[in-house]
XYZ file of C-alpha atoms in Angstrom:
780
model
C 0.000 0.000 0.000
C 1.367 3.391 -0.936
C 2.490 5.410 2.043
C 3.264 9.079 1.634
C 6.344 10.232 3.487
C 6.197 13.422 5.454
C 9.393 15.101 4.393
C 7.285 17.878 2.923
C 5.262 18.283 6.089
C 7.290 21.232 7.236
C 6.483 23.071 4.014
C 2.759 23.187 4.771
C 1.633 26.783 4.257
C 0.571 27.542 7.792
C 2.033 31.017 7.861
C -1.353 32.713 7.658
C -2.581 30.604 10.557
C 0.428 31.326 12.705
C 0.262 35.052 12.071
C -3.426 35.127 12.996
C -2.866 33.464 16.356
C -1.940 35.345 19.465
C -0.444 32.219 21.000
C 2.524 30.239 19.794
C 1.531 27.198 17.750
C 3.330 23.868 17.513
C 2.588 21.144 15.045
C 1.680 17.474 15.326
C 3.848 14.951 13.533
C 2.347 11.748 12.128
C 5.805 10.172 11.800
C 5.208 7.841 14.707
C 6.114 4.301 15.743
C 4.747 2.015 14.474
C 4.240 4.018 11.280
C 0.674 3.682 9.968
C 0.122 1.687 6.802
C -1.124 4.686 4.816
C -0.769 8.436 5.416
C -2.262 10.905 2.942
C -1.518 14.534 3.726
C -3.375 17.498 2.279
C -0.703 20.119 2.629
C -2.691 22.933 1.017
C -5.706 22.782 3.336
C -6.414 24.622 6.588
C -5.371 22.455 9.542
C -7.234 21.621 12.736
C -6.314 23.615 15.839
C -6.490 21.832 19.177
C -7.187 24.359 21.939
C -8.889 24.632 25.301
C -12.339 24.766 23.647
C -11.873 21.448 21.814
C -14.158 18.623 22.948
C -13.934 14.849 22.656
C -17.260 13.389 21.502
C -18.457 9.808 21.895
C -21.795 8.102 21.171
C -24.329 8.476 23.951
C -24.666 5.431 26.210
C -21.518 3.811 24.815
C -19.660 3.181 28.060
C -16.531 1.771 26.407
C -16.045 4.727 24.080
C -16.737 7.033 27.009
C -13.844 5.359 28.794
C -11.682 5.862 25.700
C -12.688 9.528 25.536
C -11.508 9.957 29.103
C -8.295 8.101 28.275
C -7.647 10.362 25.279
C -8.354 13.447 27.371
C -5.743 12.253 29.865
C -3.220 11.631 27.069
C -3.809 15.172 25.738
C -3.396 16.653 29.190
C -0.136 14.764 29.712
C 1.350 15.953 26.413
C -0.108 19.475 26.119
C -1.353 20.417 29.624
C -4.773 21.164 28.101
C -7.933 20.164 29.934
C -10.234 18.789 27.226
C -13.907 18.161 27.977
C -15.698 14.982 26.850
C -19.296 15.093 25.674
C -22.041 13.413 23.639
C -22.961 16.584 21.725
C -23.941 16.446 18.059
C -22.083 19.706 17.330
C -18.890 18.404 15.763
C -17.160 21.758 15.348
C -13.773 21.868 17.056
C -14.155 18.287 18.201
C -12.375 14.948 18.254
C -14.994 12.330 17.395
C -14.757 8.676 18.426
C -16.914 6.202 16.558
C -17.166 2.619 15.361
C -18.068 2.199 11.708
C -16.344 -0.845 10.193
C -14.619 -0.062 6.896
C -12.318 -3.063 6.709
C -12.098 -6.738 7.607
C -9.309 -6.291 10.190
C -11.021 -5.700 13.564
C -7.994 -3.777 14.869
C -7.981 -1.400 11.904
C -8.986 2.250 12.061
C -9.118 5.474 10.070
C -7.963 8.826 11.399
C -9.249 11.869 9.477
C -8.282 15.437 10.242
C -9.810 18.540 8.652
C -10.191 22.149 9.764
C -13.424 21.449 11.702
C -12.777 18.193 13.481
C -10.769 15.020 13.978
C -12.517 11.683 13.468
C -11.174 8.394 14.818
C -13.215 5.635 13.252
C -12.491 2.069 14.324
C -13.538 -1.201 12.784
C -14.176 -2.202 16.391
C -13.456 -0.904 19.880
C -9.896 -2.126 19.403
C -9.571 -0.062 16.238
C -10.696 3.080 18.084
C -8.139 2.314 20.794
C -5.269 2.083 18.282
C -6.454 5.231 16.528
C -6.230 7.002 19.876
C -2.682 5.698 20.327
C -1.745 7.127 16.931
C -3.200 10.543 17.795
C -1.520 10.460 21.182
C 1.912 9.777 19.683
C 1.420 12.370 16.944
C 0.795 15.216 19.388
C 3.769 17.412 20.272
C 4.914 17.874 23.848
C 3.839 21.379 24.850
C 4.122 23.626 27.881
C 0.406 24.401 28.011
C -0.175 27.783 26.418
C 0.415 26.836 22.787
C -2.134 25.982 20.141
C -1.626 22.505 18.720
C -1.804 22.350 14.930
C -2.880 19.084 13.294
C -2.265 19.064 9.520
C -5.117 17.734 7.391
C -4.585 14.031 6.872
C -6.253 10.713 6.144
C -4.657 7.746 7.900
C -5.764 4.199 7.188
C -4.107 1.644 9.393
C -4.214 -1.966 10.553
C -1.697 -4.450 12.010
C 0.314 -6.896 9.899
C 0.232 -9.678 12.504
C -2.752 -10.583 14.729
C -0.469 -11.751 17.565
C 1.816 -9.002 18.873
C 3.313 -10.207 22.102
C 5.631 -9.357 24.954
C 6.658 -11.839 27.634
C 7.365 -11.123 31.295
C 8.998 -13.572 33.687
C 7.973 -12.858 37.290
C 9.186 -16.155 38.751
C 12.915 -15.353 38.902
C 12.246 -11.805 40.087
C 8.849 -10.590 41.202
C 7.181 -7.329 40.152
C 4.248 -5.842 42.007
C 0.785 -5.083 40.660
C 1.510 -1.444 39.796
C 4.701 -2.428 37.977
C 2.870 -5.043 35.926
C 0.245 -2.435 35.049
C 2.996 -0.071 33.926
C 4.353 -2.886 31.744
C 0.886 -3.118 30.211
C 0.828 0.667 29.659
C 4.156 0.391 27.871
C 2.795 -2.402 25.688
C -0.240 -0.297 24.734
C 2.059 2.534 23.663
C 3.687 0.075 21.224
C 0.389 -1.345 19.843
C 0.984 -4.771 21.407
C -2.009 -6.943 22.189
C -0.740 -10.005 24.101
C 1.182 -10.339 27.352
C 2.704 -13.771 27.945
C 2.974 -14.001 31.734
C 5.514 -16.553 32.997
C 4.136 -17.174 36.476
C 5.899 -20.301 37.713
C 9.377 -21.775 37.633
C 12.029 -23.424 39.785
C 12.787 -20.142 41.562
C 9.253 -19.180 42.567
C 5.530 -19.956 42.209
C 3.818 -16.567 41.864
C 0.073 -17.247 41.601
C -2.346 -18.227 44.344
C -3.998 -21.630 43.800
C -6.605 -22.061 46.503
C -6.674 -25.867 46.376
C -2.888 -25.970 46.884
C -2.098 -23.209 49.404
C 1.485 -24.387 50.001
C 2.349 -23.318 46.435
C 2.467 -19.769 47.704
C 3.068 -20.442 51.395
C 6.286 -22.278 50.510
C 6.794 -22.099 46.752
C 6.752 -18.290 46.491
C 9.759 -17.935 48.806
C 13.420 -18.770 48.405
C 16.028 -18.485 51.114
C 18.532 -16.520 48.983
C 19.498 -15.688 45.421
C 22.586 -16.278 43.305
C 24.626 -13.119 42.718
C 26.793 -12.636 39.673
C 26.542 -14.865 36.619
C 25.584 -18.530 36.656
C 28.993 -19.390 35.187
C 30.958 -17.470 37.837
C 33.074 -19.593 40.160
C 32.899 -19.806 43.068
C 29.136 -19.333 43.268
C 28.036 -16.504 45.543
C 24.651 -15.901 47.163
C 23.184 -12.806 48.763
C 21.855 -14.560 51.880
C 18.591 -12.591 51.691
C 15.136 -14.252 51.720
C 13.110 -13.450 48.586
C 9.347 -13.735 48.164
C 6.291 -12.530 46.297
C 3.058 -13.764 44.707
C -0.229 -12.467 43.332
C -3.515 -13.210 45.037
C -6.372 -14.280 42.817
C -8.013 -10.901 43.312
C -4.845 -9.181 42.148
C -4.719 -11.462 39.112
C -8.287 -10.519 38.196
C -7.479 -6.825 38.631
C -4.467 -7.052 36.312
C -6.387 -9.094 33.724
C -9.164 -6.480 33.682
C -6.652 -3.635 33.444
C -4.993 -5.315 30.465
C -8.351 -5.879 28.763
C -9.098 -2.145 28.934
C -5.880 -1.661 26.980
C -6.887 -4.361 24.469
C -4.199 -6.655 25.790
C -4.911 -10.316 26.407
C -2.879 -11.989 29.144
C -1.803 -15.556 28.385
C -0.651 -17.273 31.599
C 2.130 -19.835 31.541
C 2.350 -22.721 33.972
C 5.590 -24.312 32.832
C 5.549 -28.134 32.945
C 6.715 -30.836 33.450
C 10.155 -29.293 34.050
C 10.872 -25.958 35.737
C 8.701 -27.177 38.629
C 11.054 -27.220 41.610
C 9.101 -24.513 43.470
C 6.000 -26.711 43.199
C 7.982 -29.764 44.324
C 9.290 -27.859 47.343
C 5.645 -27.219 48.239
C 4.357 -30.745 47.500
C 7.316 -33.195 47.472
C 5.055 -36.137 46.639
C 4.746 -34.736 43.096
C 8.431 -35.518 42.373
C 10.152 -38.759 41.394
C 12.403 -38.853 44.467
C 9.989 -37.474 47.054
C 12.499 -34.785 48.030
C 13.351 -33.029 50.107
C 13.326 -30.109 47.697
C 13.806 -26.379 48.137
C 12.803 -23.459 45.968
C 15.841 -23.091 43.745
C 18.247 -20.292 44.578
C 20.225 -20.338 41.319
C 19.526 -20.215 37.590
C 19.781 -22.861 34.902
C 17.974 -26.172 34.427
C 17.039 -28.275 37.441
C 16.784 -32.057 37.094
C 13.909 -32.091 39.586
C 10.736 -32.430 37.491
C 7.174 -33.631 37.965
C 6.853 -37.392 38.300
C 5.144 -38.505 35.104
C 4.244 -41.898 36.510
C 2.177 -40.641 39.446
C -1.581 -40.149 39.318
C -1.103 -37.320 41.833
C 0.745 -35.343 39.149
C -2.155 -35.510 36.703
C -4.669 -34.603 39.407
C -2.480 -31.676 40.459
C -2.304 -30.356 36.907
C -6.054 -30.707 36.387
C -6.763 -28.845 39.608
C -4.290 -26.047 38.861
C -5.667 -25.454 35.380
C -9.214 -25.469 36.756
C -8.318 -22.333 38.703
C -6.140 -20.861 35.964
C -9.006 -20.973 33.457
C -11.293 -19.284 35.970
C -8.838 -16.409 36.357
C -7.793 -15.921 32.731
C -10.418 -15.620 29.965
C -7.740 -15.902 27.257
C -8.308 -18.267 24.351
C -4.804 -19.670 24.865
C -3.075 -21.136 27.917
C 0.696 -21.664 27.778
C 1.825 -24.998 29.234
C 5.599 -24.675 28.765
C 7.306 -27.937 27.819
C 10.843 -26.580 27.564
C 14.112 -27.782 29.059
C 12.760 -30.835 30.872
C 15.588 -33.238 31.801
C 14.549 -36.894 31.584
C 17.241 -38.256 33.923
C 14.933 -38.889 36.883
C 12.261 -40.463 34.665
C 14.843 -42.913 33.332
C 15.466 -44.186 36.889
C 12.007 -43.699 38.438
C 10.128 -47.010 38.972
C 6.757 -45.229 38.714
C 7.658 -43.523 35.428
C 9.053 -46.695 33.912
C 6.008 -48.702 35.024
C 3.728 -46.055 33.494
C 5.706 -46.158 30.231
C 5.222 -49.923 30.109
C 1.520 -49.653 30.981
C 0.887 -47.109 28.219
C 2.999 -49.143 25.762
C 5.273 -46.145 25.115
C 8.378 -47.099 23.126
C 11.497 -45.429 21.811
C 12.080 -45.175 18.094
C 14.712 -43.793 15.730
C 13.623 -40.188 16.424
C 12.746 -39.967 20.101
C 13.236 -41.825 23.367
C 10.380 -43.316 25.331
C 10.936 -40.600 27.936
C 10.396 -37.904 25.292
C 7.170 -39.635 24.326
C 6.282 -39.719 28.028
C 6.528 -35.919 28.105
C 4.245 -35.801 25.049
C 1.739 -37.923 26.992
C 1.651 -35.343 29.806
C 1.394 -32.398 27.418
C -1.422 -34.035 25.476
C -3.262 -34.802 28.709
C -3.190 -31.130 29.702
C -4.101 -30.059 26.167
C -7.119 -32.364 26.101
C -8.199 -31.182 29.546
C -8.038 -27.564 28.411
C -9.918 -28.375 25.196
C -12.852 -29.510 27.324
C -12.872 -26.034 28.799
C -12.860 -24.432 25.357
C -9.213 -23.402 25.496
C -6.226 -23.853 23.204
C -2.661 -24.548 24.266
C 0.709 -23.023 23.426
C 3.994 -24.794 24.123
C 7.678 -24.069 23.645
C 9.142 -25.739 20.569
C 10.296 -28.829 22.526
C 6.632 -29.792 22.460
C 7.315 -31.150 18.951
C 9.763 -33.721 20.345
C 7.555 -36.754 20.473
C 3.873 -37.012 19.661
C 2.568 -33.436 19.722
C -1.123 -32.651 19.645
C -2.032 -31.572 16.120
C -3.782 -28.435 17.345
C -1.128 -27.095 19.718
C 0.436 -23.727 18.871
C 4.236 -23.768 18.878
C 6.319 -20.957 20.315
C 9.634 -21.204 18.441
C 12.439 -20.028 20.734
C 15.521 -22.074 19.771
C 15.961 -20.172 16.532
C 13.511 -20.406 13.628
C 13.989 -24.026 12.557
C 11.378 -25.461 14.926
C 8.897 -22.788 13.829
C 9.487 -23.654 10.193
C 9.042 -27.354 10.960
C 5.870 -26.693 12.950
C 4.307 -24.532 10.230
C 5.130 -27.167 7.626
C 3.307 -29.699 9.801
C 0.271 -27.433 10.000
C 0.773 -26.027 13.496
C 0.178 -22.362 14.226
C 3.436 -20.689 15.269
C 4.568 -17.680 17.285
C 8.104 -16.630 16.436
C 10.326 -15.677 19.367
C 13.844 -16.854 18.398
C 16.383 -16.355 21.149
C 18.896 -14.907 18.671
C 16.645 -11.894 17.995
C 13.782 -11.745 20.483
C 15.398 -12.451 23.861
C 15.583 -9.017 25.409
C 17.478 -10.259 28.458
C 20.500 -10.338 26.114
C 22.948 -7.442 26.034
C 22.044 -4.567 23.749
C 25.506 -3.000 23.611
C 28.950 -4.408 22.894
C 30.651 -2.550 25.728
C 29.245 -4.910 28.346
C 31.444 -3.494 31.113
C 29.206 -0.401 31.083
C 26.008 -2.492 31.067
C 24.153 -4.138 33.922
C 24.809 -7.866 34.131
C 22.920 -9.881 31.487
C 22.658 -13.534 30.576
C 24.869 -13.024 27.494
C 24.350 -12.649 23.763
C 23.971 -9.393 21.846
C 20.736 -8.074 20.357
C 20.860 -4.392 19.365
C 17.899 -2.355 18.134
C 18.887 -2.749 14.489
C 18.909 -6.541 14.704
C 15.397 -6.495 16.168
C 14.146 -4.082 13.512
C 15.496 -6.095 10.598
C 13.940 -9.380 11.722
C 11.358 -10.938 9.397
C 9.171 -13.537 11.179
C 8.126 -15.134 7.858
C 10.953 -17.511 6.849
C 11.639 -17.878 3.143
C 11.476 -21.687 3.429
C 7.723 -21.520 3.952
C 5.153 -21.477 1.188
C 2.494 -18.791 1.052
C -0.009 -21.160 2.659
C 2.427 -22.215 5.370
C 3.247 -18.596 6.215
C -0.387 -18.136 7.247
C 0.417 -20.325 10.249
C 2.804 -17.655 11.589
C 0.435 -15.827 13.934
C 2.973 -13.232 14.974
C 6.089 -12.441 16.922
C 6.955 -11.878 20.578
C 9.863 -10.609 22.652
C 10.842 -12.565 25.757
C 12.178 -11.076 28.976
C 13.631 -13.632 31.354
C 14.547 -11.963 34.623
C 17.350 -13.997 36.198
C 19.583 -10.928 35.945
C 16.865 -8.261 36.101
C 16.142 -7.601 39.792
C 13.972 -4.452 39.592
C 11.391 -2.841 37.345
C 13.599 0.049 36.254
C 15.925 -2.579 34.830
C 12.943 -4.238 33.088
C 12.198 -0.982 31.293
C 15.857 -0.512 30.388
C 16.020 -3.920 28.715
C 12.893 -3.565 26.560
C 13.082 0.120 25.597
C 13.736 1.154 22.874
C 13.974 -2.397 21.494
C 10.181 -2.553 21.766
C 9.978 0.356 19.316
C 11.791 -1.774 16.730
C 9.647 -4.774 17.646
C 6.471 -2.726 17.223
C 7.235 -2.198 13.542
C 8.081 -5.885 13.070
C 4.683 -6.726 14.548
C 2.555 -3.975 12.989
C 4.174 -2.779 9.774
C 4.344 -4.268 6.307
C 7.928 -5.620 6.053
C 8.231 -4.337 2.483
C 7.867 -0.774 3.780
C 10.436 -0.982 6.554
C 13.602 1.117 6.428
C 15.956 1.207 9.403
C 17.427 4.663 8.759
C 13.967 6.139 8.328
C 12.927 4.366 11.542
C 15.837 5.995 13.384
C 14.652 9.415 12.235
C 11.263 8.697 13.831
C 12.669 7.107 16.967
C 13.608 10.465 18.476
C 9.918 11.260 18.970
C 9.375 7.952 20.754
C 12.301 8.634 23.071
C 10.684 11.933 24.042
C 7.497 9.981 24.827
C 9.530 7.665 27.100
C 10.949 10.698 28.881
C 7.483 12.172 29.310
C 6.193 8.934 30.835
C 9.336 8.676 32.996
C 10.246 5.289 31.527
C 13.840 4.195 31.986
C 15.225 3.403 28.532
C 18.602 2.445 27.095
C 20.273 5.252 25.195
C 22.586 3.223 22.978
C 20.791 4.383 19.830
C 21.993 7.902 20.579
C 25.586 6.695 20.454
C 27.799 6.073 17.459
C 27.455 2.672 15.804
C 30.151 1.136 13.613
C 30.233 -1.613 10.996
C 33.551 -3.138 9.943
C 34.322 -4.854 6.646
C 37.622 -6.551 5.871
C 38.677 -5.577 2.320
C 41.043 -8.231 0.967
C 41.864 -6.204 -2.156
C 43.001 -3.017 -0.440
C 44.217 -4.591 2.796
C 42.114 -2.076 4.721
C 39.432 -2.427 7.343
C 36.536 -0.293 6.121
C 34.501 1.372 8.849
C 31.010 2.813 8.391
C 29.721 5.042 11.229
C 26.101 5.962 11.951
C 23.960 7.480 14.671
C 20.352 8.425 15.373
C 19.031 11.296 13.277
C 22.202 11.594 11.203
C 23.813 13.874 13.793
C 27.368 14.963 12.889
C 29.963 12.368 13.896
C 33.499 13.500 14.683
C 36.301 10.960 14.890
C 40.016 10.422 15.490
C 42.398 7.547 14.723
C 45.453 8.604 16.728
C 44.165 7.874 20.226
C 43.175 11.462 20.985
C 39.696 12.275 22.294
C 37.297 13.387 19.546
C 35.741 16.850 19.821
C 33.683 19.141 17.623
C 36.995 20.192 16.049
C 37.879 16.657 14.962
C 37.269 15.485 11.362
C 33.607 14.931 10.453
C 32.678 11.468 9.252
C 31.378 11.608 5.655
C 32.203 8.271 4.068
C 33.672 4.881 4.993
C 37.003 5.216 6.800
C 39.885 3.149 5.398
C 42.208 1.875 8.143
C 45.433 0.117 7.114
C 47.518 0.107 10.281
C 47.227 -0.352 14.020
C 44.952 2.445 15.228
C 42.406 3.393 17.850
C 39.163 4.669 16.371
C 37.243 7.050 18.627
C 34.058 8.865 17.625
C 31.372 11.095 19.110
C 27.996 12.331 17.857
C 27.463 16.049 18.499
C 23.867 17.103 19.265
C 22.374 20.340 20.630
C 20.621 18.385 23.381
C 23.846 16.632 24.382
C 26.696 14.613 22.955
C 26.809 10.851 22.708
C 29.173 8.673 24.675
C 32.591 8.319 23.070
C 32.848 5.233 20.899
C 36.240 3.528 21.114
C 37.612 0.568 19.182
C 41.279 -0.471 18.970
C 42.421 -2.190 15.755
C 45.619 -4.258 15.800
C 47.248 -5.117 12.481
C 49.527 -8.107 11.844
C 50.626 -10.123 8.818
C 47.184 -11.764 8.486
C 45.051 -8.633 8.827
C 42.750 -8.182 5.830
C 44.477 -10.929 3.882
C 42.298 -13.295 1.812
C 40.867 -16.061 4.002
C 38.750 -19.130 3.284
C 36.952 -21.526 5.610
C 36.653 -25.275 5.139
C 33.330 -25.255 7.002
C 30.953 -22.291 7.095
C 30.112 -20.600 10.355
C 26.655 -21.053 11.826
C 24.149 -18.788 10.069
C 23.258 -17.077 13.351
C 26.887 -16.357 14.256
C 28.485 -15.447 10.952
C 29.622 -11.902 11.837
C 30.620 -10.032 8.678
C 31.693 -13.262 7.004
C 35.086 -14.928 7.180
C 36.774 -11.494 7.136
C 35.645 -11.136 10.772
C 38.615 -13.357 11.668
C 41.185 -10.967 10.151
C 39.703 -7.444 10.454
C 42.010 -6.322 13.274
C 39.264 -6.295 15.920
C 39.035 -8.660 18.865
C 35.699 -9.642 20.374
C 34.826 -9.405 24.044
C 33.067 -11.906 26.306
C 29.776 -11.530 24.387
C 29.924 -14.338 21.835
C 26.835 -13.093 19.995
C 28.331 -9.638 19.397
C 28.986 -10.151 15.690
C 32.726 -9.978 16.343
C 33.025 -13.768 16.595
C 32.413 -16.634 14.191
C 30.517 -19.511 15.794
C 30.695 -23.096 14.558
C 28.080 -25.670 15.542
C 27.073 -29.308 15.008
C 30.620 -30.584 15.383
C 32.128 -28.341 12.694
C 35.653 -27.125 13.297
C 37.154 -23.735 12.550
C 39.648 -24.493 9.780
C 40.826 -21.294 8.092
C 43.407 -20.811 5.353
C 45.022 -17.366 5.061
C 46.826 -16.219 1.931
C 49.629 -13.865 2.993
C 49.999 -12.956 -0.741
C 53.748 -13.552 -0.684
C 56.246 -15.886 0.965
C 56.796 -14.504 4.461
C 58.793 -15.743 7.465
C 56.508 -16.392 10.458
C 57.187 -17.445 14.042
C 53.866 -17.047 15.892
C 50.150 -17.507 15.417
C 47.439 -16.647 17.912
C 43.683 -16.763 18.103
C 40.953 -16.018 20.637
C 38.172 -18.333 21.737
C 35.076 -17.212 23.623
C 34.063 -19.675 26.324
C 30.617 -19.684 27.927
C 29.997 -23.262 28.973
C 26.649 -22.395 30.545
C 25.459 -21.641 27.013
C 27.053 -24.704 25.444
C 30.067 -22.735 24.161
C 33.356 -24.543 24.847
C 37.027 -23.991 24.156
C 38.871 -25.749 21.343
C 40.136 -29.255 22.091
C 43.135 -28.887 19.799
C 44.765 -26.086 17.800
C 47.212 -26.704 14.978
C 49.151 -24.699 12.385
C 50.092 -25.834 8.890
C 52.024 -23.880 6.264
C 52.455 -24.057 2.525
C 54.309 -22.121 -0.143
C 52.127 -23.285 -3.057
C 48.670 -23.662 -1.522
C 48.659 -27.405 -2.206
C 51.227 -29.105 -0.033
C 50.936 -28.340 3.675
C 53.059 -29.412 6.633
C 52.182 -29.123 10.292
C 54.593 -26.942 12.263
C 52.837 -26.529 15.638
C 49.917 -27.784 17.701
C 48.562 -27.779 21.217
C 45.938 -29.736 23.112
C 43.628 -27.726 25.356
C 42.495 -29.081 28.733
C 38.890 -30.152 29.163
C 37.195 -27.953 31.811
C 35.623 -29.567 34.869
C 33.268 -26.699 35.768
C 31.496 -23.781 34.105
C 33.601 -20.981 32.670
C 32.863 -17.640 31.036
C 36.047 -16.120 29.639
C 37.881 -15.005 26.511
C 41.012 -17.087 26.071
C 44.020 -16.310 23.877
C 45.905 -19.239 22.385
C 49.431 -18.537 21.125
C 51.646 -21.051 19.317
C 55.313 -20.150 18.817
C 57.721 -22.054 16.570
C 61.073 -21.593 14.755
C 60.890 -19.191 11.817
C 59.104 -20.755 8.854
C 58.660 -19.438 5.311
C 54.995 -19.490 4.309
C 52.580 -17.899 1.913
C 49.579 -19.932 3.044
C 48.805 -20.556 6.705
C 46.127 -23.029 7.751
C 44.905 -22.683 11.319
C 42.622 -25.336 12.798
C 40.623 -25.106 16.031
C 38.928 -28.442 16.728
C 35.603 -28.204 18.570
C 34.405 -30.158 21.605
C 32.554 -33.144 20.102
C 30.710 -34.208 23.256
C 29.763 -31.860 26.063
C 30.493 -33.386 29.486
C 27.752 -34.510 31.832
C 28.531 -31.797 34.397
C 27.550 -29.095 31.842
C 23.859 -30.002 32.047
C 23.719 -30.378 28.255
C 23.233 -33.574 26.256
C 26.376 -35.369 25.089
C 26.385 -33.526 21.768
C 28.931 -31.237 20.081
C 29.465 -27.840 21.656
C 29.646 -24.509 19.872
C 33.122 -23.094 19.310
C 33.549 -19.328 18.849
C 36.769 -18.012 17.323
C 38.020 -14.509 16.630
C 41.030 -12.617 15.425
C 43.626 -14.838 13.825
C 47.064 -13.236 14.116
C 50.218 -14.224 12.248
C 53.602 -12.695 13.097
């Protein structure tokens, strides 16, 4: 659909209006987030003036639209300090009119029309009116109170691209009170989201009152202390402070009703059959061993799971979901299904007897214990079907015999979502490589609060397309939408919650709402400034990385240079230096890609009237391999491919964030085997490389590193190697490996880093190959 850009908006001939007004006038801007599907400006027509005499009109006796009129009046007061009356008058002069008159098949669609006499928000339903109000709210300028607000004449026709637009909140690891959850809902409404996935239970806390099982909150909502630092840190440290919190059923109802008024459906998650240690601490008879158990004080995956061979387990689940369905009117209930170790089931007499009784058998694809989990999940699904509900499960739900009607939430990348859609399942995309907002959002992690790891900046979120190319047009219809996930192991307070989702939610909003063919990241950045002002107005704590300088590095094998492209929000002037001096407004202005051909330290700053950015700093170290042609025997994993194989020789070393784009990651048993062409015969004595180790994420060091050389590119001989020790506990570190040898003439250097082929039992992962992450190969 054609969408008119507003670059000419500032040329609207309003001079006669401004001169006729005694008060200062400021203008609305329809360049909002998410950008409406269609905007048609009439630049030559007299605009609408919002002033203290403007009224908001709604149909008489329509209580819901009356509520929306009051909501809009509050929004206007917050942004302009104007007290606007609401009314049911038929005089539409100088009025904002709310009405429902369906003009499209999408129930969340709306039309916003502005002329000199009035503003009309017409929704295809109540939801459409609500989203039209959000658009008007975000379009209004922030005023001091005395100004007239000018709304240019416009016709906006808008509707969402995806019906499911979700945000997840984990309250089990850290608890957030009722008012904080309501603020989370307010934030979602600002971003046109319509579904909150509420993760209410886990090993570290049971957060919802179940009247039939009072010990779930009496015991399960409390833990004696909490792990401090990262899960991989050794030795483990704990704060020694009791932690507690849960929602009463009355509080749950209050929050559900509050969300509904914002056209947000809350989908509760009771995660099963794993992630249940808080429940087992409350009712030990539900476990395979009988306990004793305690509410878990650390993060990760506990082996303590529900006993699948006990009738008490099935009765417990039925009873819990009886109360859950009474509290949540949502069509969907999330039943988890992720990260459930089968170790205890393999040794539990009850589970094994139940497997035999049900004639459950292993096959070439899955073990009998995986099919046992499917039995539990299908039991809960069938129970919920009788209550008119549908189920959602994490993508592990496909491992075994999944119910044909279950909706799959694809979190371990996209592959499971693709597989599910091809099988005819509905899918919600939430891949951890793009949509896990507990990951770092900046590369300089030393300046960031502690996070679980990874790296997901705003740009990566914005550029995500939830419709994989592998799917046919029919199969793509099974992709209901996309959701961000916020796991809170390392997010102890609500201010931190806001920091992790904002402004990444702004990028997500356009993934969820906008037509992907119309998306443009640079144009989005130009609009993002207005959204940041909205965050400031609402006193939301947001990350300011987008205001800083961003850099992209490309290794140019032909020129031998590392090419650097710099960017920042709103195209503010960027000043930079390469000699280690601090950049100032007197430093050179960035205009085109910088060519760096020697060891340097790039520093840059964006200069803005409202304040300068933080100083960006990146050292580059050149050696004989830097920006030389390089080939890989095995390709890097698609998700961890950096800027291609040149990432290994661009002069830049990665930090402890393996997902930063500065590392190449190899999976499924593939080794890093790189051949560098030094372009001429050169004497060498040393090679070095870095590996990123994060065993808690399945990322291990190399098992062996070797160096081979050749003068013709055909015949190679090994000149050095080393074997790396196998760790015995979790590590999170960047390690440099250096191999030194007598001087050797070489044009071609082959460096091999052999991956860990079987992760050890202590890691908590299956005995499968680990990831290996490698960066900067140096030859001297």
